[in-house]
Short mmCIF file of C-alpha atoms and ligand atoms in Angstrom, two decimals:
data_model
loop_
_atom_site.label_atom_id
_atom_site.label_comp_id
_atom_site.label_asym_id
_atom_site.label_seq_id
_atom_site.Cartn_x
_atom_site.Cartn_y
_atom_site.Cartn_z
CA UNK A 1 -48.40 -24.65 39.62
CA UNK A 2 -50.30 -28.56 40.47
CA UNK A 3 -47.97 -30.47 42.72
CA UNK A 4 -45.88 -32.74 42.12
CA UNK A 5 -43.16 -36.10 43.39
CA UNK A 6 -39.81 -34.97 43.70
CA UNK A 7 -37.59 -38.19 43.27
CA UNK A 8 -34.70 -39.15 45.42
CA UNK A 9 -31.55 -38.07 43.71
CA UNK A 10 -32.39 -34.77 42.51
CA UNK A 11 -30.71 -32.39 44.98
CA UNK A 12 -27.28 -34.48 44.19
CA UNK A 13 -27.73 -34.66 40.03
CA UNK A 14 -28.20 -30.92 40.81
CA UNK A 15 -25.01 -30.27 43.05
CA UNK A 16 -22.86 -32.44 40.64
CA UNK A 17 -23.43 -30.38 37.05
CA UNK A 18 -21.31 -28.03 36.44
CA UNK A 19 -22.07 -26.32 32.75
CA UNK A 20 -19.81 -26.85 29.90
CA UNK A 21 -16.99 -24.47 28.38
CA UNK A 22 -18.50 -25.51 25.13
CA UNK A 23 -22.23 -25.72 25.12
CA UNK A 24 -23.15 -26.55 21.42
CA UNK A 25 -26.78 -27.06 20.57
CA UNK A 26 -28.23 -30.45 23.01
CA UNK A 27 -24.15 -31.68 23.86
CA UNK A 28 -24.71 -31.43 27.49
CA UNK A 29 -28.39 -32.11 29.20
CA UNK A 30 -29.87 -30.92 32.15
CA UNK A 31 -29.26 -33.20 35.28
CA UNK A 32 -33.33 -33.00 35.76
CA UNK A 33 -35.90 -34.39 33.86
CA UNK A 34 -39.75 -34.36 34.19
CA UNK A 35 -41.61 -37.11 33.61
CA UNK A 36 -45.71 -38.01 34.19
CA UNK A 37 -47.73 -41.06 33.09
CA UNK A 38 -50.96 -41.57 31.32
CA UNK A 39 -53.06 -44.63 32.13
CA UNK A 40 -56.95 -45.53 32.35
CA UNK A 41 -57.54 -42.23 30.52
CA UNK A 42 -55.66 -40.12 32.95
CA UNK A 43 -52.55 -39.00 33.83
CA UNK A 44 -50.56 -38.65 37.24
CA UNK A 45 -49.22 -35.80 39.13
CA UNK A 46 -45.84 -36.29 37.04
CA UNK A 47 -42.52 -35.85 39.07
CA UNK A 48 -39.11 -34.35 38.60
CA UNK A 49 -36.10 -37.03 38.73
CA UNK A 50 -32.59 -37.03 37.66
CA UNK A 51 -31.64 -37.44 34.26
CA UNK A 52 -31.26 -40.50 32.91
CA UNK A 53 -31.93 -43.87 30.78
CA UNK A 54 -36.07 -44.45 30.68
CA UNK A 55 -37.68 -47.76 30.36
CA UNK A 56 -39.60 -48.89 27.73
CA UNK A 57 -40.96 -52.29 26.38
CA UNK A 58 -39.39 -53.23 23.08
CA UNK A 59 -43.25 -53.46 21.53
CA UNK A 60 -44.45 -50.18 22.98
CA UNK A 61 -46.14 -48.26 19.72
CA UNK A 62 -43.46 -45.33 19.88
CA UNK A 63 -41.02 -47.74 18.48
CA UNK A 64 -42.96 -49.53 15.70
CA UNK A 65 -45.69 -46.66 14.99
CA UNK A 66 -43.94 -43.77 15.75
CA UNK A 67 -46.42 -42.87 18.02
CA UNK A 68 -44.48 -39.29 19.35
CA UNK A 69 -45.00 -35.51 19.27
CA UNK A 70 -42.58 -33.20 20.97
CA UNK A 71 -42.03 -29.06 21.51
CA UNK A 72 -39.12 -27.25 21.28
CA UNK A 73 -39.25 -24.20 23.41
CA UNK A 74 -36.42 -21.98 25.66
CA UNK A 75 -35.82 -20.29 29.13
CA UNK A 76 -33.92 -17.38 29.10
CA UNK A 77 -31.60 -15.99 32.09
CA UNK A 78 -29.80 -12.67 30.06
CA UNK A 79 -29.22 -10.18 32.63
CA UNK A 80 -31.86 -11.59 34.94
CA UNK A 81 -31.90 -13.23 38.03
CA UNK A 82 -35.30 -15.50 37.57
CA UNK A 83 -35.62 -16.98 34.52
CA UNK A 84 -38.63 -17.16 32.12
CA UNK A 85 -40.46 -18.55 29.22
CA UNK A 86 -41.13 -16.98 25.42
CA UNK A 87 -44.96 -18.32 24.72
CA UNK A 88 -44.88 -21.17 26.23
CA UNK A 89 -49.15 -21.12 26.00
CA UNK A 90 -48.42 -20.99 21.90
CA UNK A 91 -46.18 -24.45 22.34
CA UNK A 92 -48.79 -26.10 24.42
CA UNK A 93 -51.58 -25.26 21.88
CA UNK A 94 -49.75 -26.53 19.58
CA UNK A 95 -48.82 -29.70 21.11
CA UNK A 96 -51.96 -30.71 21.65
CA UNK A 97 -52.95 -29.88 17.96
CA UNK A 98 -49.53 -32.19 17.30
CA UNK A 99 -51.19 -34.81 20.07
CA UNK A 100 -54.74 -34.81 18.42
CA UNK A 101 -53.89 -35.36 15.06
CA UNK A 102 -51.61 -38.75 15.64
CA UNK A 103 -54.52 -39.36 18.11
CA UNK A 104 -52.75 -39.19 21.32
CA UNK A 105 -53.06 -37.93 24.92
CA UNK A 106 -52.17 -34.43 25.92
CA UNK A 107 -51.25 -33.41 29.47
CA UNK A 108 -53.59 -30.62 30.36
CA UNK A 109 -51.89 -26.88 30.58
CA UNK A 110 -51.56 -27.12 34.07
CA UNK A 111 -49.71 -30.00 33.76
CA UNK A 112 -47.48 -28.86 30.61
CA UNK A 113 -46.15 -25.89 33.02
CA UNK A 114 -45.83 -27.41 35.86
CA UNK A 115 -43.54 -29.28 34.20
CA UNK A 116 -41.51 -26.92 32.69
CA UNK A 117 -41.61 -24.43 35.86
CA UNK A 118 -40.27 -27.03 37.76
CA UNK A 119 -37.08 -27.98 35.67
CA UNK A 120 -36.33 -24.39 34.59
CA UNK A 121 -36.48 -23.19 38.43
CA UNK A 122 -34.22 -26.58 39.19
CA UNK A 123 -32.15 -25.78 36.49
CA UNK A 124 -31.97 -21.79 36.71
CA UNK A 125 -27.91 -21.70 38.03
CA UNK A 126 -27.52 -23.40 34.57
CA UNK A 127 -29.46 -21.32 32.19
CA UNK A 128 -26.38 -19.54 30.68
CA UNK A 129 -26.36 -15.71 30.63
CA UNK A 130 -25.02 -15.34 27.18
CA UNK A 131 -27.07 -13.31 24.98
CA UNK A 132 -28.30 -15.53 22.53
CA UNK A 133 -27.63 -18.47 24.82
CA UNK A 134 -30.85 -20.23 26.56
CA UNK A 135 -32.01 -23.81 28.24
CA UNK A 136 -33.92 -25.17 25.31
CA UNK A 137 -36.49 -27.22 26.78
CA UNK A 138 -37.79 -30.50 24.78
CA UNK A 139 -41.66 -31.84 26.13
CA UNK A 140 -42.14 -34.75 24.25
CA UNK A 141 -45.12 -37.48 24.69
CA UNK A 142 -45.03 -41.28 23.03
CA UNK A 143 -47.36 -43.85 23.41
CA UNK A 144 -45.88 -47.08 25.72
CA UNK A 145 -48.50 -49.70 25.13
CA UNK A 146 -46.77 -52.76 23.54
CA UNK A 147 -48.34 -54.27 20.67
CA UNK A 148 -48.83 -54.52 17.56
CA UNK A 149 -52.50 -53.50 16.82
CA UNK A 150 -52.65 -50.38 14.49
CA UNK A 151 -54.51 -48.56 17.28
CA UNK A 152 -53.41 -45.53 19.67
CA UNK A 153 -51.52 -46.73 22.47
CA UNK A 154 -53.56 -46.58 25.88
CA UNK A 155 -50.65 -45.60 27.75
CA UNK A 156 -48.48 -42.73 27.46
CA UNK A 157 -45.49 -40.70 29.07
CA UNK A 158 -44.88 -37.46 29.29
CA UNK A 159 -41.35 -36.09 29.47
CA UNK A 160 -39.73 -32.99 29.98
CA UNK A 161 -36.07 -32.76 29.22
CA UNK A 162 -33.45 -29.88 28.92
CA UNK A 163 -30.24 -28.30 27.56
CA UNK A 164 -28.40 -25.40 28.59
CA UNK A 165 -27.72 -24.37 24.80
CA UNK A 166 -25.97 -22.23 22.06
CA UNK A 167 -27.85 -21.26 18.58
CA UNK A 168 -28.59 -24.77 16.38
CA UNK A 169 -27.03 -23.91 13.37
CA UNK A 170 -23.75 -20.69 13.80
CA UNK A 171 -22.88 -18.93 10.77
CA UNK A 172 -24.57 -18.59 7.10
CA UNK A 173 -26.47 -21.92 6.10
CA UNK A 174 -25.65 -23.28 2.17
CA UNK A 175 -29.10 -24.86 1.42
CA UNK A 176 -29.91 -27.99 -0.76
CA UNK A 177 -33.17 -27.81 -2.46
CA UNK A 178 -34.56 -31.14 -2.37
CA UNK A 179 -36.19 -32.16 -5.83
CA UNK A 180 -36.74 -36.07 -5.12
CA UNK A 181 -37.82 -36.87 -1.54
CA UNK A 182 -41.11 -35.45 0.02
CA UNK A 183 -41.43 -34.76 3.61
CA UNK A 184 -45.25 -34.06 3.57
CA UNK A 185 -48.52 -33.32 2.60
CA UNK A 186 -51.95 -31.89 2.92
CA UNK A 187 -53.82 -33.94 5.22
CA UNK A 188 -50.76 -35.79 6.13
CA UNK A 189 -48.69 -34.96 9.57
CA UNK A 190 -46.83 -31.75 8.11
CA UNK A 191 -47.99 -29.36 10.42
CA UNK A 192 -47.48 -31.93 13.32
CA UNK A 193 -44.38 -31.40 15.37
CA UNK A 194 -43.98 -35.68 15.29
CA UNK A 195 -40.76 -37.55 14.55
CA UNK A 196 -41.85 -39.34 11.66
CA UNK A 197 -41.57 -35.79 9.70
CA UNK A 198 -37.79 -35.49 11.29
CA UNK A 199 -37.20 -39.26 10.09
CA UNK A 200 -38.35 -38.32 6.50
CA UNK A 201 -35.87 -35.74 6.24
CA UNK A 202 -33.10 -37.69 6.91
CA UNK A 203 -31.83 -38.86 3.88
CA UNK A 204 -31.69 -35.72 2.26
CA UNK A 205 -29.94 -34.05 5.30
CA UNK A 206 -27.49 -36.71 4.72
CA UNK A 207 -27.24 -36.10 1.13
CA UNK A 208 -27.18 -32.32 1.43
CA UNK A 209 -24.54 -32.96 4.33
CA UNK A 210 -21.86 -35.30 1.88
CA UNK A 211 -22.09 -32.15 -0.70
CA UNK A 212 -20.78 -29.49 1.72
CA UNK A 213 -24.77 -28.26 2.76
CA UNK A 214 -26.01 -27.03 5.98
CA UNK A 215 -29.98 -28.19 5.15
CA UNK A 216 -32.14 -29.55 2.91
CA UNK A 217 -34.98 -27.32 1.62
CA UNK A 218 -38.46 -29.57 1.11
CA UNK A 219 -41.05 -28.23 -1.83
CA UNK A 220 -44.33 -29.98 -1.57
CA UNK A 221 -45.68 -33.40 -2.76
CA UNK A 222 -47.62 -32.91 -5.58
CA UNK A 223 -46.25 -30.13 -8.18
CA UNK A 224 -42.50 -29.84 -6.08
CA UNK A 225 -42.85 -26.13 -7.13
CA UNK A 226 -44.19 -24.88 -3.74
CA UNK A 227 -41.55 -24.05 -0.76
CA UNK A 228 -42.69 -25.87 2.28
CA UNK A 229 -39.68 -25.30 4.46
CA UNK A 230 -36.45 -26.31 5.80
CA UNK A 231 -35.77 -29.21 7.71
CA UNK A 232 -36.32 -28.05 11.31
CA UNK A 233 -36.62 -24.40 10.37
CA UNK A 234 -39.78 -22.09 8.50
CA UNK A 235 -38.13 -20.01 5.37
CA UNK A 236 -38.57 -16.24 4.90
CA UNK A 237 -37.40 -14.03 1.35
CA UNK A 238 -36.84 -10.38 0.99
CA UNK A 239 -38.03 -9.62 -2.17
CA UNK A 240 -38.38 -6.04 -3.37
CA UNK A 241 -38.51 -4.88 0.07
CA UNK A 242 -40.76 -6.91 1.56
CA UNK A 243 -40.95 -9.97 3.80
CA UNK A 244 -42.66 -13.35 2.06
CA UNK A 245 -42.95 -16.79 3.63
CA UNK A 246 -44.74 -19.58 2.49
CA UNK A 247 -48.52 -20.18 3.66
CA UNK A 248 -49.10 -22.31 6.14
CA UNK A 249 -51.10 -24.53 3.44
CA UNK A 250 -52.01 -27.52 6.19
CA UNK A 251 -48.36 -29.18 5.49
CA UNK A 252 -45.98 -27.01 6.95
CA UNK A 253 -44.90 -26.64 10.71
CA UNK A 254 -46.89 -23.68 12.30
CA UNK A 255 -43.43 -22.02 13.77
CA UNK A 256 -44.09 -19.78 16.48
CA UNK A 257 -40.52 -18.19 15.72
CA UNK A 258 -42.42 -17.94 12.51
CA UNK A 259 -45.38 -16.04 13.38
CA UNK A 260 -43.74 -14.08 15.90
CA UNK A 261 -41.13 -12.78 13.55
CA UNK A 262 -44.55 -11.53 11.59
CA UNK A 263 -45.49 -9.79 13.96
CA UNK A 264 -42.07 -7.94 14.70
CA UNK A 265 -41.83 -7.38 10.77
CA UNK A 266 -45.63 -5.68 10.82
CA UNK A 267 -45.18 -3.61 14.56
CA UNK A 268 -42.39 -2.18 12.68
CA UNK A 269 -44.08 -1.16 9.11
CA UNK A 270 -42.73 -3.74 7.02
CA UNK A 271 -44.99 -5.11 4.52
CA UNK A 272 -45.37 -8.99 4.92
CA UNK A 273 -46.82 -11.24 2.36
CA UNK A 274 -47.93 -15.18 3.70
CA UNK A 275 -48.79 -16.82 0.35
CA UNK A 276 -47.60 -19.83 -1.91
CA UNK A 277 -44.02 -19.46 -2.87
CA UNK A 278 -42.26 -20.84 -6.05
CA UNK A 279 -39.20 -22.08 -5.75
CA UNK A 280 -38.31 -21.72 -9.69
CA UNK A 281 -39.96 -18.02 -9.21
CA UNK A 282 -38.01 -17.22 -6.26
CA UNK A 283 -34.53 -18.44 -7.75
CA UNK A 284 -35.45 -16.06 -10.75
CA UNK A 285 -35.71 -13.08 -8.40
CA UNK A 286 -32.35 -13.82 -6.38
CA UNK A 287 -30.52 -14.26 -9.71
CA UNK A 288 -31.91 -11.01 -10.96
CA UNK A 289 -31.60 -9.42 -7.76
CA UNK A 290 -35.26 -8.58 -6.42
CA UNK A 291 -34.92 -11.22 -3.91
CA UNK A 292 -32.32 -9.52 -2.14
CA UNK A 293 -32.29 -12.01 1.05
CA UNK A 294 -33.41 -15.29 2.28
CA UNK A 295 -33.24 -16.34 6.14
CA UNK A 296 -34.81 -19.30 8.35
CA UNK A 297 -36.26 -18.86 11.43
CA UNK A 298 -37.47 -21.69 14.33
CA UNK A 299 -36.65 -21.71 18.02
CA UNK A 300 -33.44 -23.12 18.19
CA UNK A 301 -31.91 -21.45 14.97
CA UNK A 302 -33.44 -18.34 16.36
CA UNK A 303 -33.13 -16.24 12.87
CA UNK A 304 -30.81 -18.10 10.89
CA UNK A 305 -28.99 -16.17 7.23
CA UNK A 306 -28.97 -17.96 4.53
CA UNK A 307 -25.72 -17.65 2.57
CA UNK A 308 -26.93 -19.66 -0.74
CA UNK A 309 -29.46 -22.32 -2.54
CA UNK A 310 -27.96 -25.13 -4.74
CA UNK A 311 -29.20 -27.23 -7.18
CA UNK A 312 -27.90 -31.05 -7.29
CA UNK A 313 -26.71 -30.15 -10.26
CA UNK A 314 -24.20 -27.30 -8.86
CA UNK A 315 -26.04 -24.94 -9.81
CA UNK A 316 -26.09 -22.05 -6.71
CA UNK A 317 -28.08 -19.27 -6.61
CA UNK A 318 -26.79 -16.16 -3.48
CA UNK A 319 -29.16 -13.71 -2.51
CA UNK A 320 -26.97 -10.34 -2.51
CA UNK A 321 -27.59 -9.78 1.03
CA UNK A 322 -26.22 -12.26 4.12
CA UNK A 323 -27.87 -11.80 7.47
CA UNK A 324 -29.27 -8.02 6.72
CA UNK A 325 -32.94 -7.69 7.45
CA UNK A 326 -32.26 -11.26 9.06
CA UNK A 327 -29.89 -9.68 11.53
CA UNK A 328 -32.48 -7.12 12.21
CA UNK A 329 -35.15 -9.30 13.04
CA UNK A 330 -33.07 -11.69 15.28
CA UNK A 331 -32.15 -9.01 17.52
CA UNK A 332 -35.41 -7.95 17.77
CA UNK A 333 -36.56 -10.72 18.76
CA UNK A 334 -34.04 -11.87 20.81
CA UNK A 335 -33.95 -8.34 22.69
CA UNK A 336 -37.50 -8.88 23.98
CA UNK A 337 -36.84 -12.55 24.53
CA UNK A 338 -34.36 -11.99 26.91
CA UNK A 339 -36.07 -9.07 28.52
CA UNK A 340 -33.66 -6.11 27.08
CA UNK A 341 -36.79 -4.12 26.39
CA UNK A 342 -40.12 -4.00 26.99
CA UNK A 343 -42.09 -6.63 25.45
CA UNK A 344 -45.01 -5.34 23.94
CA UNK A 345 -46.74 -8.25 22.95
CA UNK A 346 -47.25 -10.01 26.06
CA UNK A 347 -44.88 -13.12 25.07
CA UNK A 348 -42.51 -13.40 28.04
CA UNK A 349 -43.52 -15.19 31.25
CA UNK A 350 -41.70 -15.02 33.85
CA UNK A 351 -41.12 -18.17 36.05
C1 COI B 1 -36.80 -26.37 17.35
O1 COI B 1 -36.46 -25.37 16.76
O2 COI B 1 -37.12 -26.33 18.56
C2 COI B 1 -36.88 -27.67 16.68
O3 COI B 1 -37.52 -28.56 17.19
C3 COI B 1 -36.09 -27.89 15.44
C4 COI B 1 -34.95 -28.82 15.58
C5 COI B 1 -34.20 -28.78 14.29
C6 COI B 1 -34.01 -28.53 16.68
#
């Protein structure tokens, strides 16, 4: 671990938070934040501080360009003492592939966990205990140079922030498949974890929200035929026994949930099939029953079931299975995770 400034204030935000009876998903934050700076093509040692308002100029390029990439990633405390990290090396990769293609800085690795061994061993009395239960952990970097220049911003920060957490989304999700807006495309920032994909989704949510949905699911640009993913979450179909998901086709987050889930599914001798999913084709096998389950997957949902798709028409389509192979998979997952068993993939690092 580099060093790194430890601000006044820190040792008190810590003493004063006390975790809440109702966690929620990111309704109460860590009293501890991480924060470094990138200027003249460098950036600082970074330092932990207490929680709290940042500032920013009113022109800095995050505001009017959306100049921001961020990782969602967890520390888990279940039945252990000293906390630790699922993958974080496969959330730094890919925030730096996030980082390079809206052509902005990356803090090196050394950096990236310094950070987020700092404010998990800060915040390790407050990493709940709960199976299932984690501190997710948000790194985020936006550019801070005001102006208005269609150029990357030469400044940057770094930060690091945290929330002792429950599961995003509880209980069986009623998906909207979303036939009119696009969220992205080949070539475009798909596969980017930036906030100008979350920002496209948002009318839809709120759409699929007004009609009694949990999540809108995006198809791509060109044909809308092909199943990108949900908003926030990678989609996975049992269908005739085996496990599909859509490719990642260069416009889909690359969900390390995702891929690690694939790797469960194959250790144990399940077939799985990565490959370009129809969304009129897969409706066709849930209403004649070959598709006998659908489930998301990301790291806050952990493995979410699915408990239907509908049209905007009201037309609803429900696999016959509700959190079966899903079910399966999450614990699993979350079993190694949470170190109940030996993790025989290398994932969990211990901080
Ligand atoms: C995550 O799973 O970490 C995400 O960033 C998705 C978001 C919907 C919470």
């Amino acid at each position: 671990m580099s060093t790194y400034k430890t601000a006044p204030g820190v040792e008190a935000a810590l003493a004063g938070y006390r975790l809440p009876e109702k966690l929620g998903f990111g309704l109460s934050t860590a009293p501890v934040m991480f924060s470094a700076l990138y200027a003249n093509g460098a950036w600082d040692e970074g330092e932990l501080l207490p929680h709290g308002p940042v500032e920013i100029w009113p022109g800095a390029r995050v505001l009017h360009y959306a100049e921001l990439v961020f990782e969602g990633m967890k520390a888990y405390r279940v039945g252990n003492d000293t906390p630790s990290l699922f993958r974080p090396q496969a959330n730094y990769q890919r925030l730096v592939r996030s980082a390079t293609r809206l052509a902005m800085p990356a803090p090196s690795e050394a950096l990236f966990m310094t950070a987020l061994t700092a404010i998990t061993r800060a915040c390790t009395p407050f990493i709940p205990r709960v199976s299932g239960q984690s501190l997710y952990l948000r790194p985020f970097i936006f550019g801070t140079e005001p102006g208005y220049q269609i150029r990357p911003s030469l400044t940057a920060r770094f930060l690091v922030i945290a929330n002792p957490a429950e599961v995003y989304s509880a209980g069986p999700m009623r998906v909207s498949i979303e036939r009119d807006d696009s969220r992205a495309s080949p070539g475009g920032t798909g596969t980017a974890k930036t906030g100008g994909n979350y920002a496209a989704s948002l009318r839809a949510t709120q759409v699929a929200s007004e009609r009694g949905y949990t999540v809108a699911l995006w198809l791509d640009a060109g044909t809308r035929q092909l199943i990108q993913e949900l908003s926030g979450m990678n989609l996975f179909a049992v269908i005739d026994g085996t496990l599909h998901t859509p490719l990642l086709d260069g416009s889909i987050l690359e969900g390390i949930t995702r891929d690690s889930l694939l790797t469960l599914a194959r250790a144990r001798g399940l077939t799985v099939v990565e490959r370009p999913m129809r969304i009129d084709e897969l409706l066709e096998q849930i209403r004649s029953g070959v598709c006998t389950e659908v489930f998301a997957c990301g790291t806050a949902a952990i493995v979410s079931p699915i408990e239907l798709l509908g049209e905007r028409d009201g037309t609803e389509y429900r696999p016959r299975d509700v959190d079966v192979v899903a079910a399966s998979l999450r614990e699993g997952l979350l079993a190694i995770q949470e170190r109940r068993v030996e993790d025989p993939f290398g994932w969990v690092q211990p901080v």
